[in-house]
Coordinates of C-alpha atoms in Angstrom, one line a residue:
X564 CA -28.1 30.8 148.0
X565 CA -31.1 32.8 148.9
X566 CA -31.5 35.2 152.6
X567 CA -33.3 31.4 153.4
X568 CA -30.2 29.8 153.4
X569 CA -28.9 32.3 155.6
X570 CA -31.8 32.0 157.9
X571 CA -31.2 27.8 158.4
X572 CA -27.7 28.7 159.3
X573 CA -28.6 31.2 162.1
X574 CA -31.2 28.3 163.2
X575 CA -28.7 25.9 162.9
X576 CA -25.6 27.2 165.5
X577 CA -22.1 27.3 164.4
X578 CA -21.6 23.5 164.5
X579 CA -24.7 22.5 162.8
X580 CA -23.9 25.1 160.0
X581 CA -20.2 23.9 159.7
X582 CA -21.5 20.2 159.0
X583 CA -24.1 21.7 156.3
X584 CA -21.1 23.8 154.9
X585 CA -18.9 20.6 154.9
X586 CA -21.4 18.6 153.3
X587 CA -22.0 21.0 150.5
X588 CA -18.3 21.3 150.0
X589 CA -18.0 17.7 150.1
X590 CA -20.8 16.7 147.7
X591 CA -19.2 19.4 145.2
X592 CA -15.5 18.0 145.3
X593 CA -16.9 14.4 145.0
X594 CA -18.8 14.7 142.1
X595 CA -17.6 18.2 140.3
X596 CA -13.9 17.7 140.0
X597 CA -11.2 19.4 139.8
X598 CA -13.5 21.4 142.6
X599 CA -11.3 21.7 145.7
X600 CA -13.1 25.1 147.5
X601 CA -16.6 26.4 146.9
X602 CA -17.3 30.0 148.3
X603 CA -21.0 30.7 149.4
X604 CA -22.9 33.8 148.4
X605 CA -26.3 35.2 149.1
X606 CA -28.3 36.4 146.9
X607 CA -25.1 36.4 144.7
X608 CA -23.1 38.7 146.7
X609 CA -20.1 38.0 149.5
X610 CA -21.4 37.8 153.3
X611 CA -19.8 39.5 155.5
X612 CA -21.5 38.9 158.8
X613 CA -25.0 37.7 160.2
X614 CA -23.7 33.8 160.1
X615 CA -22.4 31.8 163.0
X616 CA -19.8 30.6 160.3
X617 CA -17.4 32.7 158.4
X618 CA -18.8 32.9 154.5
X619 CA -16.5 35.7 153.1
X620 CA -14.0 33.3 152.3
X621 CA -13.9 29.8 150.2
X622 CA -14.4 26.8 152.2
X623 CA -12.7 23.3 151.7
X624 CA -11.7 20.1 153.1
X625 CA -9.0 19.6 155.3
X626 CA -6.0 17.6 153.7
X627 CA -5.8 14.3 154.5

């Protein structure tokens, strides 16, 4: 993703940007198996900061 993406995330709050993160992560696992965790860079590097979600480490969904 591109500084943008980052952007719509600040916009969005820290519970709008974990259903967006969610989403992402489930679209991937539903149609890209064996994808079980996607990690989200910016402008192909690791964020560390300046999102009201934690991105520095892969996301998936919850067991169930």
């Amino acid at each position: 993703f591109n500084a943008h993406f980052l952007s719509l995330l600040k916009a969005q709050g820290e519970q709008g940007s974990a259903l967006l993160i969610t989403s992402v992560v489930r679209t991937m696992n539903e149609n890209f198996s064996p994808i079980v965790q996607v990690r989200f860079l910016v402008n192909g590097k690791e964020q560390k900061g300046g999102a009201p979600i934690d991105l520095s480490v892969p996301w998936r969904l919850p067991r169930g």
